[in-house]
Amino acid sequence: MRVLRWLPGRLLSALVVLLGASILIFVAIRSLPGDFSQIVLGPLSSDAAKEQLRQTLGLGKSLPEQYALWLGSAMRGDFGLSLASQRPVLDEILARLPVTAMLAAIAMIVTLLVGVPLGIAAGTHASTGRRSALTRIVSTIGISLPEFVVGSIVVFVFSRFDLGLSVGGFVSPAQDFWAGTVSLLLPALVLSIFCVAATARTTRDSVMGVLVEPHIAAAVARGESPWFIVRHHVLRNALIPVLTLTATITAYLLGGAVIVEQVFNVSGLGSYLVLALSRRDYTVIQACVLLATAVFVLASLMVDVLTGVIDPRVSVAKKGRRA
């Protein structure tokens, strides 16, 4: 299988990306104005007290020493203790991960179930103009509206009127899966608006590009039905750009979850990261950002593999570039 030939090189490059990202994350977080000792002890505390606290927490060592210790522990699955709560960071993340994962999963399902069919309908009926124009309008509005604006409107409307879904009363899916899923529907719908718009536009453009290929004209000349042509000739080629987009959407969902969780007061990784930033809780920030980076790299790797399976020409091209 051609995919297996370039997969080891792709895995190696993914590890290099993670290593480089960990360095950037570590340096960027240490460059934030203020530090944990100043926030905990206050601006009126003495320099000696601040220095003593920094030494106690291991923040008095040089940056290379701190990074080496942190990276060595992280590779063993130990992300240290939260500076604020003194609890293991991994335990804190695992307690909140199901919430953000469920939120992102629902948003991704909505994106694929709505964005892809909408883009296919617009691309296959581009000659009529109505569906294509509708898709352009919907995608433009969806891409332009920020999550905090849409989220604030949704919170106001569903708080003011009884529309079947309530705002607040969040339940963790780990405690009650069904109730937790229902409580995350509104945040997930808000989070998926941009993704649906981007997916619909990409799918539409990709379908329109495939429909002008010679093999589509040959299929029409053979008398094949339009639905058969779409299923057997268009989708396989048109969905490759959509698969590539899913890696970017994954990163967007993780970033957008920070805003949406704050608007809807959802106790997930996003709100936990915002709290850690306000506290300058370095160990928590490093672990959360590194986790988001790892998810994005893993999603990109899976998209590459799926793309190579769907279109073997991609595998050959990757092999040629590596050579």
Coordinates of C-alpha atoms in Angstrom, one line a residue:
M1 CA 0.0 0.0 0.0
R2 CA 1.5 3.3 -1.1
V3 CA 0.3 5.2 2.0
L4 CA 2.5 3.0 4.2
R5 CA 5.6 4.1 2.3
W6 CA 5.5 7.7 3.2
L7 CA 3.7 7.3 6.5
P8 CA 6.9 6.9 8.7
G9 CA 8.3 10.1 7.3
R10 CA 5.0 11.9 8.0
L11 CA 5.0 10.6 11.6
L12 CA 8.6 11.8 12.0
S13 CA 7.6 15.3 10.7
A14 CA 4.6 15.3 13.1
L15 CA 6.9 14.6 16.1
V16 CA 9.3 17.4 14.9
V17 CA 6.3 19.8 14.7
L18 CA 5.2 18.8 18.2
L19 CA 8.7 19.4 19.6
G20 CA 9.0 22.8 17.9
A21 CA 5.5 23.7 19.1
S22 CA 6.4 22.7 22.7
I23 CA 9.4 25.1 22.6
L24 CA 7.4 28.0 21.2
I25 CA 4.6 27.3 23.8
F26 CA 7.1 27.2 26.7
V27 CA 8.9 30.4 25.6
A28 CA 5.7 32.3 24.8
I29 CA 4.1 31.5 28.1
R30 CA 7.2 32.6 30.0
S31 CA 7.1 35.9 28.1
L32 CA 3.7 36.8 29.4
P33 CA 3.7 40.0 31.5
G34 CA 3.6 39.3 35.2
D35 CA 4.2 36.0 36.8
F36 CA 2.5 33.6 39.3
S37 CA 4.3 34.9 42.3
Q38 CA 3.2 38.5 41.7
I39 CA -0.4 37.4 41.2
V40 CA -0.5 35.2 44.3
L41 CA 1.4 37.5 46.7
G42 CA 0.1 40.8 45.3
P43 CA 2.0 43.9 44.0
L44 CA 2.9 45.1 47.6
S45 CA 4.8 41.9 48.5
S46 CA 8.5 42.1 48.9
D47 CA 11.0 40.9 46.3
A48 CA 12.4 38.4 48.8
A49 CA 8.9 36.8 49.3
K50 CA 8.4 36.6 45.5
E51 CA 11.8 35.0 44.9
Q52 CA 11.2 32.5 47.7
L53 CA 7.9 31.4 46.1
R54 CA 9.5 31.2 42.7
Q55 CA 12.3 29.0 44.1
T56 CA 9.7 26.8 45.9
L57 CA 7.8 26.3 42.6
G58 CA 10.9 25.7 40.5
L59 CA 10.5 29.0 38.6
G60 CA 13.9 30.3 39.6
K61 CA 15.8 27.9 37.4
S62 CA 16.9 28.9 33.9
L63 CA 14.5 28.5 31.0
P64 CA 16.5 25.6 29.4
E65 CA 16.5 23.8 32.7
Q66 CA 12.8 24.3 33.2
Y67 CA 12.0 23.2 29.7
A68 CA 14.1 20.1 29.9
L69 CA 12.5 19.1 33.2
W70 CA 9.0 19.8 31.9
L71 CA 9.5 18.0 28.5
G72 CA 11.0 14.9 30.3
S73 CA 8.0 14.7 32.6
A74 CA 5.5 15.4 29.8
M75 CA 6.9 12.5 27.7
R76 CA 6.1 10.3 30.7
G77 CA 2.6 11.6 30.9
D78 CA 3.3 13.8 33.9
F79 CA 2.4 17.5 33.2
G80 CA 3.2 18.5 36.8
L81 CA 1.0 20.2 39.4
S82 CA -1.2 23.2 38.9
L83 CA 0.5 26.2 40.5
A84 CA -2.9 27.4 41.7
S85 CA -4.7 24.3 43.0
Q86 CA -1.6 22.0 43.5
R87 CA -3.5 19.2 41.9
P88 CA -2.0 17.1 39.0
V89 CA -2.6 19.0 35.7
L90 CA -3.5 15.7 33.9
D91 CA -6.3 15.0 36.3
E92 CA -7.7 18.5 35.9
I93 CA -7.6 18.1 32.1
L94 CA -9.2 14.6 32.1
A95 CA -12.0 15.9 34.3
R96 CA -12.8 18.6 31.7
L97 CA -11.8 16.9 28.5
P98 CA -15.1 15.0 27.9
V99 CA -17.1 18.3 27.9
T100 CA -14.9 20.0 25.2
A101 CA -14.6 16.7 23.2
M102 CA -18.4 16.3 23.2
L103 CA -18.9 20.0 22.3
A104 CA -16.4 19.7 19.4
A105 CA -17.9 16.3 18.3
I106 CA -21.4 17.7 18.1
A107 CA -20.2 20.7 16.2
M108 CA -18.3 18.5 13.7
I109 CA -21.3 16.3 13.1
V110 CA -23.5 19.3 12.4
T111 CA -20.8 20.6 10.1
L112 CA -20.6 17.5 8.0
L113 CA -24.4 16.8 8.0
V114 CA -25.2 20.4 6.9
G115 CA -22.2 21.8 5.2
V116 CA -21.4 19.0 2.8
P117 CA -25.0 18.4 1.5
L118 CA -25.5 22.1 1.2
G119 CA -22.3 22.5 -0.8
I120 CA -23.1 19.5 -3.1
A121 CA -26.6 20.9 -3.8
A122 CA -25.2 24.3 -4.6
G123 CA -22.4 22.9 -6.8
T124 CA -24.6 20.5 -8.8
H125 CA -27.3 23.2 -9.4
A126 CA -24.9 26.1 -10.0
S127 CA -26.5 26.6 -13.5
T128 CA -29.8 27.5 -11.9
G129 CA -28.2 30.1 -9.7
R130 CA -30.7 30.0 -6.8
R131 CA -29.1 27.3 -4.6
S132 CA -25.6 28.6 -5.5
A133 CA -26.5 32.1 -4.5
L134 CA -28.2 30.9 -1.3
T135 CA -25.0 29.0 -0.4
R136 CA -22.8 32.0 -1.0
I137 CA -25.1 34.2 1.1
V138 CA -25.3 31.7 4.0
S139 CA -21.5 31.0 3.9
T140 CA -20.6 34.7 3.8
I141 CA -22.9 35.4 6.8
G142 CA -21.6 32.4 8.7
I143 CA -17.9 33.2 8.1
S144 CA -18.4 36.9 9.0
L145 CA -20.2 36.5 12.3
P146 CA -18.0 36.0 15.4
E147 CA -19.0 33.4 17.9
F148 CA -19.3 35.8 20.8
V149 CA -21.8 37.9 18.9
V150 CA -23.9 34.9 17.8
G151 CA -23.6 33.3 21.2
S152 CA -24.8 36.4 23.0
I153 CA -27.8 36.6 20.7
V154 CA -28.6 33.0 21.2
V155 CA -28.3 33.3 25.0
F156 CA -30.6 36.3 25.0
V157 CA -33.3 34.8 22.7
F158 CA -33.4 31.4 24.5
S159 CA -33.4 33.0 27.9
R160 CA -36.2 35.4 26.9
F161 CA -38.4 32.9 25.1
D162 CA -39.4 29.3 25.7
L163 CA -38.1 27.6 22.6
G164 CA -37.5 24.1 23.9
L165 CA -33.8 24.4 24.8
S166 CA -32.6 26.2 27.9
V167 CA -29.5 28.2 28.5
G168 CA -27.6 27.2 31.6
G169 CA -28.1 24.1 33.7
F170 CA -25.0 22.6 32.2
V171 CA -24.6 18.8 32.9
S172 CA -21.3 17.0 32.3
P173 CA -21.7 14.1 29.7
A174 CA -19.6 12.0 32.1
Q175 CA -22.3 12.2 34.7
D176 CA -25.4 12.0 32.4
F177 CA -24.6 11.4 28.7
W178 CA -28.1 12.3 27.3
A179 CA -28.7 15.4 29.6
G180 CA -25.1 16.5 29.0
T181 CA -25.5 16.2 25.2
V182 CA -28.8 18.2 25.3
S183 CA -27.2 20.9 27.4
L184 CA -24.3 21.3 24.8
L185 CA -26.6 21.5 21.8
L186 CA -26.9 25.3 21.7
P187 CA -23.1 25.9 22.3
A188 CA -22.3 23.3 19.6
L189 CA -24.7 24.9 17.1
V190 CA -23.1 28.3 17.7
L191 CA -19.6 26.8 17.4
S192 CA -20.5 25.0 14.1
I193 CA -21.8 28.1 12.2
F194 CA -18.4 29.1 10.8
C195 CA -17.5 25.5 10.1
V196 CA -20.7 24.9 8.2
A197 CA -20.2 28.0 6.1
A198 CA -16.6 27.2 5.3
T199 CA -17.4 23.5 4.5
A200 CA -20.4 24.4 2.3
R201 CA -18.3 26.9 0.3
T202 CA -15.3 24.5 -0.1
T203 CA -17.6 21.6 -1.1
R204 CA -19.5 23.8 -3.7
D205 CA -16.3 25.0 -5.3
S206 CA -14.8 21.5 -5.3
V207 CA -18.0 20.0 -6.9
M208 CA -18.1 22.7 -9.6
G209 CA -14.4 22.0 -10.4
V210 CA -15.0 18.2 -10.8
L211 CA -18.1 18.7 -12.9
V212 CA -16.2 20.3 -15.7
E213 CA -13.7 17.3 -16.0
P214 CA -13.8 15.2 -19.2
H215 CA -14.8 12.0 -17.4
I216 CA -18.0 13.7 -16.2
A217 CA -18.9 14.6 -19.8
A218 CA -18.2 11.0 -20.8
A219 CA -20.5 9.7 -18.0
V220 CA -23.3 12.0 -19.2
A221 CA -22.8 10.8 -22.7
R222 CA -23.2 7.2 -21.5
G223 CA -26.6 8.1 -20.2
E224 CA -25.8 7.7 -16.5
S225 CA -28.3 9.4 -14.1
P226 CA -27.2 12.6 -12.4
W227 CA -27.4 11.0 -8.9
F228 CA -25.2 8.1 -10.1
I229 CA -22.7 10.5 -11.5
V230 CA -22.6 12.5 -8.3
R231 CA -22.2 9.4 -6.1
H232 CA -19.6 7.5 -8.2
H233 CA -17.7 10.2 -10.1
V234 CA -18.0 13.5 -8.2
L235 CA -17.9 12.8 -4.5
R236 CA -14.7 10.8 -4.4
N237 CA -12.7 13.6 -6.0
A238 CA -14.7 16.6 -4.6
L239 CA -14.4 15.5 -1.0
I240 CA -10.6 15.5 -0.9
P241 CA -10.4 19.3 -0.3
V242 CA -13.2 18.9 2.3
L243 CA -11.1 16.3 4.1
T244 CA -8.1 18.6 4.1
L245 CA -10.4 21.3 5.5
T246 CA -11.4 19.1 8.4
A247 CA -7.9 19.4 10.0
T248 CA -8.3 23.2 10.0
I249 CA -11.8 22.9 11.3
T250 CA -10.5 20.7 14.2
A251 CA -8.1 23.5 15.2
Y252 CA -10.9 26.0 14.8
L253 CA -13.2 24.0 17.0
L254 CA -10.6 23.9 19.8
G255 CA -10.0 27.6 19.6
G256 CA -13.7 28.5 19.2
A257 CA -14.5 26.4 22.2
V258 CA -12.7 28.9 24.4
I259 CA -15.1 31.7 23.5
V260 CA -18.2 29.6 23.3
E261 CA -17.6 28.0 26.7
Q262 CA -17.1 31.4 28.2
V263 CA -20.3 32.7 26.7
F264 CA -22.4 29.7 27.8
N265 CA -20.6 29.2 31.1
V266 CA -19.6 25.6 30.1
S267 CA -16.9 24.0 32.4
G268 CA -14.6 22.6 29.7
L269 CA -11.0 23.0 28.7
G270 CA -11.6 26.3 27.1
S271 CA -12.9 28.0 30.3
Y272 CA -10.2 26.2 32.3
L273 CA -7.5 27.6 29.9
V274 CA -8.9 31.2 30.3
L275 CA -8.8 30.8 34.1
A276 CA -5.2 29.5 34.0
L277 CA -4.2 32.5 31.8
S278 CA -5.6 34.9 34.3
R279 CA -3.7 33.2 37.1
R280 CA -0.5 32.8 35.0
D281 CA -0.7 29.0 35.9
Y282 CA 2.1 28.0 33.6
T283 CA 1.8 24.3 33.9
V284 CA -1.9 24.3 33.0
I285 CA -1.4 26.6 30.0
Q286 CA 1.4 24.6 28.7
A287 CA -0.5 21.3 28.9
C288 CA -3.7 22.7 27.4
V289 CA -2.0 24.4 24.4
L290 CA 0.2 21.4 23.8
L291 CA -2.8 19.1 23.9
A292 CA -4.6 21.3 21.3
T293 CA -1.5 21.3 19.1
A294 CA -1.2 17.5 19.3
V295 CA -4.9 17.1 18.4
F296 CA -4.4 19.3 15.3
V297 CA -1.3 17.4 14.2
L298 CA -3.0 14.1 14.7
A299 CA -6.0 15.3 12.7
S300 CA -3.7 16.5 9.9
L301 CA -2.0 13.1 9.9
M302 CA -5.3 11.2 9.7
V303 CA -6.5 13.5 6.8
D304 CA -3.3 12.8 4.9
V305 CA -3.8 9.0 5.4
L306 CA -7.5 9.2 4.3
T307 CA -6.6 11.4 1.3
G308 CA -3.9 8.9 0.2
V309 CA -6.4 6.0 0.5
I310 CA -9.1 7.9 -1.5
D311 CA -6.7 9.2 -4.2
P312 CA -3.5 7.1 -4.6
R313 CA -2.1 9.9 -6.7
V314 CA -1.6 11.9 -3.5
S315 CA 0.6 9.1 -2.1
V316 CA 2.7 9.1 -5.2
A317 CA 3.1 12.9 -5.1
K318 CA 4.1 12.8 -1.4
K319 CA 6.6 10.0 -2.1
G320 CA 8.1 12.1 -5.0
R321 CA 8.4 15.2 -2.9
R322 CA 10.2 13.3 -0.1
A323 CA 12.6 11.8 -2.7

